[in-house]
Amino acid sequence: VNDKLLKALHGQNEGHPPVWLMRQAGRYLPEYRKIREHHTFMEMCRSPELVTEITLQPLRRFGFDAAILFSDILVVPDALKLGLSFEEGVGPVFAHPLKSAADVDRLPSIHIAESLKYVFDAIKMLKPELNVPLLGFAGAPFTVASYMIEGGSSKELRNTKQWMLRDPDSFHRLLGILTKHTIDYLIEQYRSGVNAVQVFESWAQMLAYPQFKEFSLPYLKKIVDALKKEHIPVIIFARGSSLLADDLAALHPTCLSIDWNGNLPSIRQSVGDKISLQGNLDPETLLNPGTIVQREARRILTQMKGDPSFIFNLGHGILPETPVDSVKALVDAIRENG
Ligand code: CP3
């Protein structure tokens, strides 16, 4: 078994850093697109067989040092009966987005262990097939709430921001509900077999700093505290992490995943050596031939050389247009130059 990722999470990795990529299972892989032709995204998420196959696809091709469960952060609001679908060229769409405080108070009370049983079944089927650690994940409450309010992807998060400004109480109620479900969800993933979890606060950079402190950070803290109590290693990914690193580090997560704006050595200096760092190649880099990919990867490898708690990743998810050869070149560069 390859446990480089777990070693890096414990500050004990030697040699080249472990590498995996956010969205490593997905549309840039022809073998993923082939399955996708015949199924809706939610059918794929609900089938333990398909989740197992799709999670394994990038490992077969590139031999990454970790698997990430194939699923989505929006299965939690789907379990809350918002009616999720993924439309071609549009992204996620909720049939019943939240429109008012009354909608928040009408959310059904659910048991995650039952409502998301299909995820836990998939983890149990997948786990024995792996010789690398398995990462589970969930969205952070603010990011998930924004999708529930916008009804799908949105550039400005206008409805979310206006709600937050005009009725912070009901917004906090929503965040509280999501926090509870997120904790239950991640603990149940761990009990089903994942080795560590990543929490995605993908929209943190949209918040003004006081809003980040009020609507994101305290809920991330609750999640990190609950997971650490269960000894579950937790990675926090946030866009804007280069500005927010000190606040996020103060939560004492196992690892911080840094977006491509961040200067890893200075973040390492300011957060100390008790926290693992993950990142942070710009995903756009991978739209280039291998020589360019390798040149840019080496900048990061040089910066973090010998750091026993560094995990190589992208600064955000891999782009669907990425050529598979560029990913291969990246992995080669890491194994040769670590
Ligand atoms: O990383 C992995 O390979 C594991 C699976 C995974 C998916 N989504 C699969 C997926 C993970 C970890 C996610 C996280 C996720 N989902 C986030 C946080 C990370 C980030 O990118 O900021 C967010 C915000 C979502 C919500 C979501 N899901 C959006 C906005 C979209 C559409 C836009 C896009 O990038 O595709 C999805 C769809 C989605 N999730 C796909 C995959 C493979 C593509 C679906 C398809 O095949 O049509």
Short mmCIF file of C-alpha atoms and ligand atoms in Angstrom, two decimals:
data_model
loop_
_atom_site.label_atom_id
_atom_site.label_comp_id
_atom_site.label_asym_id
_atom_site.label_seq_id
_atom_site.Cartn_x
_atom_site.Cartn_y
_atom_site.Cartn_z
CA VAL A 1 0.00 0.00 0.00
CA ASN A 2 1.09 3.52 -0.87
CA ASP A 3 0.54 5.73 2.18
CA LYS A 4 2.54 8.79 1.07
CA LEU A 5 -0.54 10.99 1.38
CA LEU A 6 -1.22 9.94 4.97
CA LYS A 7 2.46 10.40 5.78
CA ALA A 8 2.35 13.94 4.37
CA LEU A 9 -0.78 14.64 6.41
CA HIS A 10 1.22 13.61 9.47
CA GLY A 11 4.33 15.57 8.49
CA GLN A 12 6.34 12.44 7.78
CA ASN A 13 6.67 12.14 4.02
CA GLU A 14 10.06 11.45 2.44
CA GLY A 15 11.15 11.86 -1.17
CA HIS A 16 8.83 13.38 -3.74
CA PRO A 17 5.53 14.80 -2.51
CA PRO A 18 2.34 12.76 -2.93
CA VAL A 19 0.19 14.02 -5.80
CA TRP A 20 -3.50 13.94 -6.60
CA LEU A 21 -5.64 16.46 -8.48
CA MET A 22 -8.95 18.03 -7.56
CA ARG A 23 -11.55 16.71 -10.05
CA GLN A 24 -9.13 14.01 -11.14
CA ALA A 25 -12.13 11.87 -12.10
CA GLY A 26 -14.07 13.84 -14.66
CA ARG A 27 -14.64 15.08 -18.14
CA TYR A 28 -11.02 15.45 -19.27
CA LEU A 29 -10.86 11.62 -19.25
CA PRO A 30 -12.25 9.93 -22.39
CA GLU A 31 -13.20 6.87 -20.31
CA TYR A 32 -15.29 9.14 -18.03
CA ARG A 33 -17.02 10.79 -21.00
CA LYS A 34 -17.88 7.37 -22.36
CA ILE A 35 -19.79 6.42 -19.20
CA ARG A 36 -21.33 9.90 -19.00
CA GLU A 37 -22.87 9.43 -22.49
CA HIS A 38 -25.14 6.75 -21.09
CA HIS A 39 -26.03 8.16 -17.65
CA THR A 40 -27.08 11.31 -15.90
CA PHE A 41 -24.59 12.64 -13.38
CA MET A 42 -26.86 11.74 -10.47
CA GLU A 43 -27.33 8.18 -11.80
CA MET A 44 -23.57 7.90 -11.74
CA CYS A 45 -23.35 9.23 -8.17
CA ARG A 46 -26.10 6.86 -7.00
CA SER A 47 -24.53 3.70 -8.45
CA PRO A 48 -21.83 2.16 -6.24
CA GLU A 49 -20.54 0.23 -9.29
CA LEU A 50 -20.17 3.39 -11.39
CA VAL A 51 -18.69 5.39 -8.50
CA THR A 52 -16.12 2.63 -8.01
CA GLU A 53 -15.25 2.49 -11.71
CA ILE A 54 -15.03 6.29 -12.14
CA THR A 55 -12.96 6.80 -8.99
CA LEU A 56 -10.48 4.18 -10.23
CA GLN A 57 -10.15 5.61 -13.77
CA PRO A 58 -7.56 8.33 -13.05
CA LEU A 59 -5.57 5.98 -10.78
CA ARG A 60 -5.20 3.42 -13.56
CA ARG A 61 -3.96 6.03 -15.97
CA PHE A 62 -1.66 8.14 -13.78
CA GLY A 63 -1.02 6.22 -10.56
CA PHE A 64 -1.95 9.15 -8.32
CA ASP A 65 -1.08 8.87 -4.63
CA ALA A 66 -4.71 9.28 -3.50
CA ALA A 67 -8.20 8.53 -4.72
CA ILE A 68 -11.04 11.00 -4.25
CA LEU A 69 -14.51 9.60 -4.06
CA PHE A 70 -16.54 10.33 -7.18
CA SER A 71 -19.59 12.30 -6.03
CA ASP A 72 -20.51 15.97 -5.60
CA ILE A 73 -20.83 18.53 -2.82
CA LEU A 74 -24.44 19.13 -3.85
CA VAL A 75 -25.76 15.69 -2.88
CA VAL A 76 -26.44 17.14 0.60
CA PRO A 77 -28.98 19.73 -0.63
CA ASP A 78 -30.36 17.05 -2.95
CA ALA A 79 -31.01 14.95 0.16
CA LEU A 80 -32.79 18.03 1.57
CA LYS A 81 -35.20 17.69 -1.38
CA LEU A 82 -34.04 20.61 -3.49
CA GLY A 83 -34.13 18.40 -6.59
CA LEU A 84 -30.64 18.39 -8.13
CA SER A 85 -29.85 17.78 -11.77
CA PHE A 86 -26.78 18.53 -13.88
CA GLU A 87 -27.50 19.93 -17.29
CA GLU A 88 -25.12 19.75 -20.22
CA GLY A 89 -23.25 23.05 -20.61
CA VAL A 90 -25.11 24.59 -17.63
CA GLY A 91 -23.87 22.77 -14.54
CA PRO A 92 -25.92 22.02 -11.43
CA VAL A 93 -29.57 23.10 -11.30
CA PHE A 94 -31.93 22.91 -8.32
CA ALA A 95 -35.63 22.49 -9.12
CA HIS A 96 -36.55 24.04 -5.75
CA PRO A 97 -33.99 26.69 -4.72
CA LEU A 98 -34.43 28.49 -1.39
CA LYS A 99 -36.35 31.74 -1.83
CA SER A 100 -37.20 32.84 1.70
CA ALA A 101 -36.59 32.31 5.39
CA ALA A 102 -39.75 30.21 5.41
CA ASP A 103 -38.10 27.82 2.93
CA VAL A 104 -35.22 27.37 5.39
CA ASP A 105 -37.61 26.55 8.21
CA ARG A 106 -39.46 24.09 5.95
CA LEU A 107 -36.34 22.04 5.13
CA PRO A 108 -37.08 18.40 5.99
CA SER A 109 -35.32 16.80 8.93
CA ILE A 110 -33.28 13.97 7.45
CA HIS A 111 -30.88 11.30 8.59
CA ILE A 112 -27.76 11.49 6.52
CA ALA A 113 -26.95 7.81 7.13
CA GLU A 114 -30.20 6.93 5.33
CA SER A 115 -30.57 9.75 2.81
CA LEU A 116 -27.03 9.40 1.49
CA LYS A 117 -26.73 5.65 1.96
CA TYR A 118 -25.76 5.35 -1.70
CA VAL A 119 -22.55 7.30 -0.98
CA PHE A 120 -21.60 5.08 1.97
CA ASP A 121 -22.40 1.93 -0.03
CA ALA A 122 -20.12 3.21 -2.80
CA ILE A 123 -17.27 3.84 -0.34
CA LYS A 124 -17.62 0.30 1.00
CA MET A 125 -17.52 -1.19 -2.50
CA LEU A 126 -14.64 0.99 -3.65
CA LYS A 127 -12.35 0.76 -0.66
CA PRO A 128 -11.10 -2.83 -1.13
CA GLU A 129 -10.11 -2.00 -4.73
CA LEU A 130 -7.63 0.68 -3.68
CA ASN A 131 -3.95 0.59 -2.83
CA VAL A 132 -3.83 4.33 -2.10
CA PRO A 133 -5.67 6.36 0.57
CA LEU A 134 -9.26 7.36 -0.17
CA LEU A 135 -10.39 10.94 0.35
CA GLY A 136 -13.99 11.77 1.16
CA PHE A 137 -15.32 15.30 0.90
CA ALA A 138 -18.15 17.75 1.43
CA GLY A 139 -18.88 21.36 0.62
CA ALA A 140 -18.51 23.94 3.38
CA PRO A 141 -21.81 25.37 4.61
CA PHE A 142 -21.45 28.80 3.01
CA THR A 143 -20.54 27.39 -0.41
CA VAL A 144 -23.37 24.84 -0.34
CA ALA A 145 -25.86 27.45 0.91
CA SER A 146 -24.94 29.72 -2.00
CA TYR A 147 -25.87 27.01 -4.52
CA MET A 148 -29.14 26.35 -2.66
CA ILE A 149 -30.05 30.03 -2.88
CA GLU A 150 -28.78 30.76 -6.40
CA GLY A 151 -30.37 27.54 -7.70
CA GLY A 152 -27.14 26.65 -9.52
CA SER A 153 -23.85 28.22 -10.57
CA SER A 154 -23.64 32.00 -10.41
CA LYS A 155 -20.84 34.49 -10.97
CA GLU A 156 -21.85 37.17 -8.48
CA LEU A 157 -23.75 35.21 -5.79
CA ARG A 158 -26.11 38.17 -5.79
CA ASN A 159 -29.12 36.49 -4.17
CA THR A 160 -26.88 34.95 -1.52
CA LYS A 161 -25.18 38.22 -0.68
CA GLN A 162 -28.44 40.15 -0.53
CA TRP A 163 -29.96 37.48 1.74
CA MET A 164 -26.92 37.59 4.02
CA LEU A 165 -27.09 41.38 4.27
CA ARG A 166 -30.86 41.66 4.73
CA ASP A 167 -31.66 38.65 6.89
CA PRO A 168 -28.51 37.34 8.58
CA ASP A 169 -30.55 35.39 11.18
CA SER A 170 -32.18 33.02 8.72
CA PHE A 171 -28.88 32.75 6.83
CA HIS A 172 -27.21 31.61 10.05
CA ARG A 173 -30.04 29.13 10.62
CA LEU A 174 -29.39 27.66 7.19
CA LEU A 175 -25.64 27.48 7.84
CA GLY A 176 -26.31 25.77 11.17
CA ILE A 177 -28.48 23.11 9.53
CA LEU A 178 -25.87 22.48 6.82
CA THR A 179 -23.07 22.33 9.39
CA LYS A 180 -24.82 19.60 11.33
CA HIS A 181 -25.46 17.55 8.19
CA THR A 182 -21.92 18.09 6.94
CA ILE A 183 -20.44 16.80 10.18
CA ASP A 184 -22.72 13.73 10.16
CA TYR A 185 -21.94 13.17 6.50
CA LEU A 186 -18.15 13.34 6.87
CA ILE A 187 -18.09 11.17 9.99
CA GLU A 188 -20.24 8.56 8.24
CA GLN A 189 -17.90 8.66 5.21
CA TYR A 190 -15.00 7.98 7.58
CA ARG A 191 -16.85 5.09 9.22
CA SER A 192 -17.52 3.68 5.75
CA GLY A 193 -13.81 3.71 4.87
CA VAL A 194 -12.37 7.05 3.73
CA ASN A 195 -8.98 7.87 5.25
CA ALA A 196 -9.26 11.67 5.29
CA VAL A 197 -11.73 14.30 4.15
CA GLN A 198 -11.53 17.57 2.25
CA VAL A 199 -13.97 20.42 2.88
CA PHE A 200 -14.52 22.73 -0.11
CA GLU A 201 -15.18 26.40 0.66
CA SER A 202 -14.99 27.18 -3.04
CA TRP A 203 -16.66 30.60 -2.81
CA ALA A 204 -14.80 32.04 0.21
CA GLN A 205 -13.11 34.62 -2.01
CA MET A 206 -16.49 36.16 -2.82
CA LEU A 207 -16.98 37.31 0.77
CA ALA A 208 -15.87 40.60 2.26
CA TYR A 209 -13.50 39.85 5.13
CA PRO A 210 -16.01 40.59 7.95
CA GLN A 211 -18.51 38.34 6.16
CA PHE A 212 -15.93 35.59 5.88
CA LYS A 213 -15.38 35.86 9.65
CA GLU A 214 -19.12 35.77 10.33
CA PHE A 215 -20.56 33.36 7.76
CA SER A 216 -17.75 31.00 6.83
CA LEU A 217 -15.04 30.68 9.48
CA PRO A 218 -17.17 29.77 12.56
CA TYR A 219 -18.88 26.95 10.66
CA LEU A 220 -15.59 25.64 9.31
CA LYS A 221 -14.37 25.68 12.90
CA LYS A 222 -17.32 23.58 14.07
CA ILE A 223 -16.62 21.06 11.32
CA VAL A 224 -12.87 20.87 12.00
CA ASP A 225 -13.45 20.55 15.76
CA ALA A 226 -16.00 17.74 15.31
CA LEU A 227 -13.72 15.83 12.92
CA LYS A 228 -10.63 16.24 15.06
CA LYS A 229 -12.57 14.90 18.01
CA GLU A 230 -13.07 11.74 15.93
CA HIS A 231 -9.39 11.79 14.83
CA ILE A 232 -10.36 12.27 11.19
CA PRO A 233 -7.68 14.09 9.15
CA VAL A 234 -9.23 17.14 7.47
CA ILE A 235 -8.06 19.27 4.55
CA ILE A 236 -9.63 22.68 4.03
CA PHE A 237 -9.72 24.01 0.50
CA ALA A 238 -10.79 27.61 0.07
CA ARG A 239 -10.43 29.89 -2.89
CA GLY A 240 -8.87 33.02 -1.45
CA SER A 241 -6.79 30.81 0.83
CA SER A 242 -3.69 32.90 0.18
CA LEU A 243 -5.38 35.84 1.95
CA LEU A 244 -7.22 33.70 4.48
CA ALA A 245 -4.43 31.23 5.35
CA ASP A 246 -3.75 32.59 8.83
CA ASP A 247 -7.42 32.52 9.83
CA LEU A 248 -7.85 29.04 8.40
CA ALA A 249 -4.65 27.79 10.05
CA ALA A 250 -5.98 29.03 13.40
CA LEU A 251 -8.68 26.33 13.11
CA HIS A 252 -5.85 23.75 13.19
CA PRO A 253 -7.00 21.62 10.28
CA THR A 254 -4.65 18.80 9.31
CA CYS A 255 -3.97 20.47 5.97
CA LEU A 256 -4.71 23.66 4.04
CA SER A 257 -5.18 23.50 0.29
CA ILE A 258 -3.88 26.72 -1.26
CA ASP A 259 -5.13 28.26 -4.51
CA TRP A 260 -2.70 29.38 -7.22
CA ASN A 261 -2.39 32.97 -5.97
CA GLY A 262 -0.61 31.79 -2.87
CA ASN A 263 3.14 31.81 -2.34
CA LEU A 264 3.66 28.45 -0.65
CA PRO A 265 6.97 29.23 1.12
CA SER A 266 5.61 32.38 2.76
CA ILE A 267 2.42 30.58 3.76
CA ARG A 268 4.55 27.78 5.20
CA GLN A 269 6.47 30.38 7.17
CA SER A 270 3.40 32.01 8.59
CA VAL A 271 1.40 28.87 9.46
CA GLY A 272 4.35 26.94 10.90
CA ASP A 273 5.17 23.27 10.37
CA LYS A 274 2.25 21.66 12.23
CA ILE A 275 -0.12 22.04 9.27
CA SER A 276 0.26 20.26 5.95
CA LEU A 277 0.02 22.35 2.81
CA GLN A 278 -1.48 21.26 -0.50
CA GLY A 279 -1.39 22.99 -3.88
CA ASN A 280 -1.13 24.97 -5.94
CA LEU A 281 -0.48 24.75 -9.70
CA ASP A 282 -2.78 26.92 -11.79
CA PRO A 283 -5.09 24.48 -13.66
CA GLU A 284 -4.64 26.60 -16.82
CA THR A 285 -1.00 25.42 -16.88
CA LEU A 286 -2.20 21.98 -17.92
CA LEU A 287 -3.60 23.32 -21.19
CA ASN A 288 0.01 23.37 -22.44
CA PRO A 289 2.53 20.83 -23.75
CA GLY A 290 4.45 18.74 -21.23
CA THR A 291 7.60 20.88 -21.33
CA ILE A 292 5.70 23.95 -20.10
CA VAL A 293 3.74 21.92 -17.54
CA GLN A 294 7.00 20.49 -16.18
CA ARG A 295 8.73 23.88 -16.05
CA GLU A 296 5.88 25.32 -13.96
CA ALA A 297 5.59 22.21 -11.76
CA ARG A 298 9.31 22.44 -10.97
CA ARG A 299 8.89 25.96 -9.59
CA ILE A 300 6.57 24.53 -6.92
CA LEU A 301 8.69 21.42 -6.38
CA THR A 302 11.76 23.58 -5.82
CA GLN A 303 9.90 25.87 -3.42
CA MET A 304 8.68 22.97 -1.30
CA LYS A 305 11.61 20.57 -1.70
CA GLY A 306 12.15 18.41 1.38
CA ASP A 307 8.96 19.64 3.08
CA PRO A 308 7.63 16.47 4.77
CA SER A 309 4.06 17.76 4.89
CA PHE A 310 3.57 19.03 1.34
CA ILE A 311 1.01 17.51 -1.05
CA PHE A 312 1.17 18.44 -4.72
CA ASN A 313 -2.19 19.43 -6.22
CA LEU A 314 -3.72 22.09 -8.41
CA GLY A 315 -4.94 25.43 -7.09
CA HIS A 316 -8.49 24.44 -8.13
CA GLY A 317 -10.16 21.63 -10.09
CA ILE A 318 -8.69 20.29 -13.31
CA LEU A 319 -10.30 21.82 -16.42
CA PRO A 320 -12.40 19.58 -18.71
CA GLU A 321 -10.26 20.72 -21.70
CA THR A 322 -7.05 19.34 -20.14
CA PRO A 323 -5.10 16.91 -22.39
CA VAL A 324 -4.31 13.65 -20.61
CA ASP A 325 -0.69 13.87 -21.81
CA SER A 326 -0.21 17.04 -19.78
CA VAL A 327 -1.36 15.27 -16.65
CA LYS A 328 1.06 12.45 -17.38
CA ALA A 329 3.88 14.99 -17.84
CA LEU A 330 2.97 16.60 -14.52
CA VAL A 331 3.04 13.33 -12.60
CA ASP A 332 6.38 12.40 -14.23
CA ALA A 333 7.91 15.74 -13.22
CA ILE A 334 6.84 15.26 -9.61
CA ARG A 335 8.21 11.73 -9.39
CA GLU A 336 11.53 12.77 -10.98
CA ASN A 337 12.14 16.07 -9.24
CA GLY A 338 10.65 15.72 -5.79
O1 CP3 B 1 -12.53 15.61 -7.52
C1 CP3 B 1 -13.08 14.59 -7.95
O2 CP3 B 1 -12.70 13.97 -8.96
C2 CP3 B 1 -14.21 14.02 -7.13
C3 CP3 B 1 -15.52 14.41 -7.49
C4 CP3 B 1 -15.98 15.85 -7.37
C5 CP3 B 1 -16.91 16.40 -8.28
N1 CP3 B 1 -17.28 17.62 -7.82
C6 CP3 B 1 -17.39 15.73 -9.49
C7 CP3 B 1 -18.05 16.50 -10.54
C8 CP3 B 1 -15.76 16.81 -6.38
C9 CP3 B 1 -14.79 16.77 -5.20
C10 CP3 B 1 -16.59 17.93 -6.67
C11 CP3 B 1 -16.66 19.13 -5.81
C12 CP3 B 1 -17.52 20.24 -6.20
N2 CP3 B 1 -18.71 20.21 -6.86
C13 CP3 B 1 -17.28 21.59 -5.84
C14 CP3 B 1 -16.10 22.07 -5.00
C15 CP3 B 1 -14.85 22.12 -5.76
C16 CP3 B 1 -14.74 23.25 -6.74
O3 CP3 B 1 -14.63 22.96 -7.93
O4 CP3 B 1 -14.76 24.40 -6.29
C17 CP3 B 1 -18.32 22.36 -6.37
C18 CP3 B 1 -18.46 23.87 -6.26
C19 CP3 B 1 -19.23 21.48 -7.01
C20 CP3 B 1 -20.51 21.81 -7.68
C21 CP3 B 1 -20.48 21.44 -9.11
N3 CP3 B 1 -20.50 20.15 -9.61
C22 CP3 B 1 -20.45 22.31 -10.22
C23 CP3 B 1 -20.42 23.83 -10.12
C24 CP3 B 1 -20.47 21.53 -11.37
C25 CP3 B 1 -20.54 22.01 -12.79
C26 CP3 B 1 -19.33 22.72 -13.24
C27 CP3 B 1 -18.20 21.77 -13.45
O5 CP3 B 1 -17.06 22.11 -13.07
O6 CP3 B 1 -18.44 20.73 -14.02
C28 CP3 B 1 -20.44 20.17 -10.95
C29 CP3 B 1 -20.42 19.00 -11.84
C30 CP3 B 1 -19.41 17.94 -11.62
N4 CP3 B 1 -18.96 17.53 -10.39
C31 CP3 B 1 -18.77 17.17 -12.62
C32 CP3 B 1 -17.91 16.26 -11.96
C33 CP3 B 1 -17.06 15.19 -12.57
C34 CP3 B 1 -19.02 17.26 -14.11
C35 CP3 B 1 -20.37 16.67 -14.34
C36 CP3 B 1 -20.61 16.18 -15.73
O7 CP3 B 1 -20.02 15.15 -16.10
O8 CP3 B 1 -21.43 16.79 -16.39
#
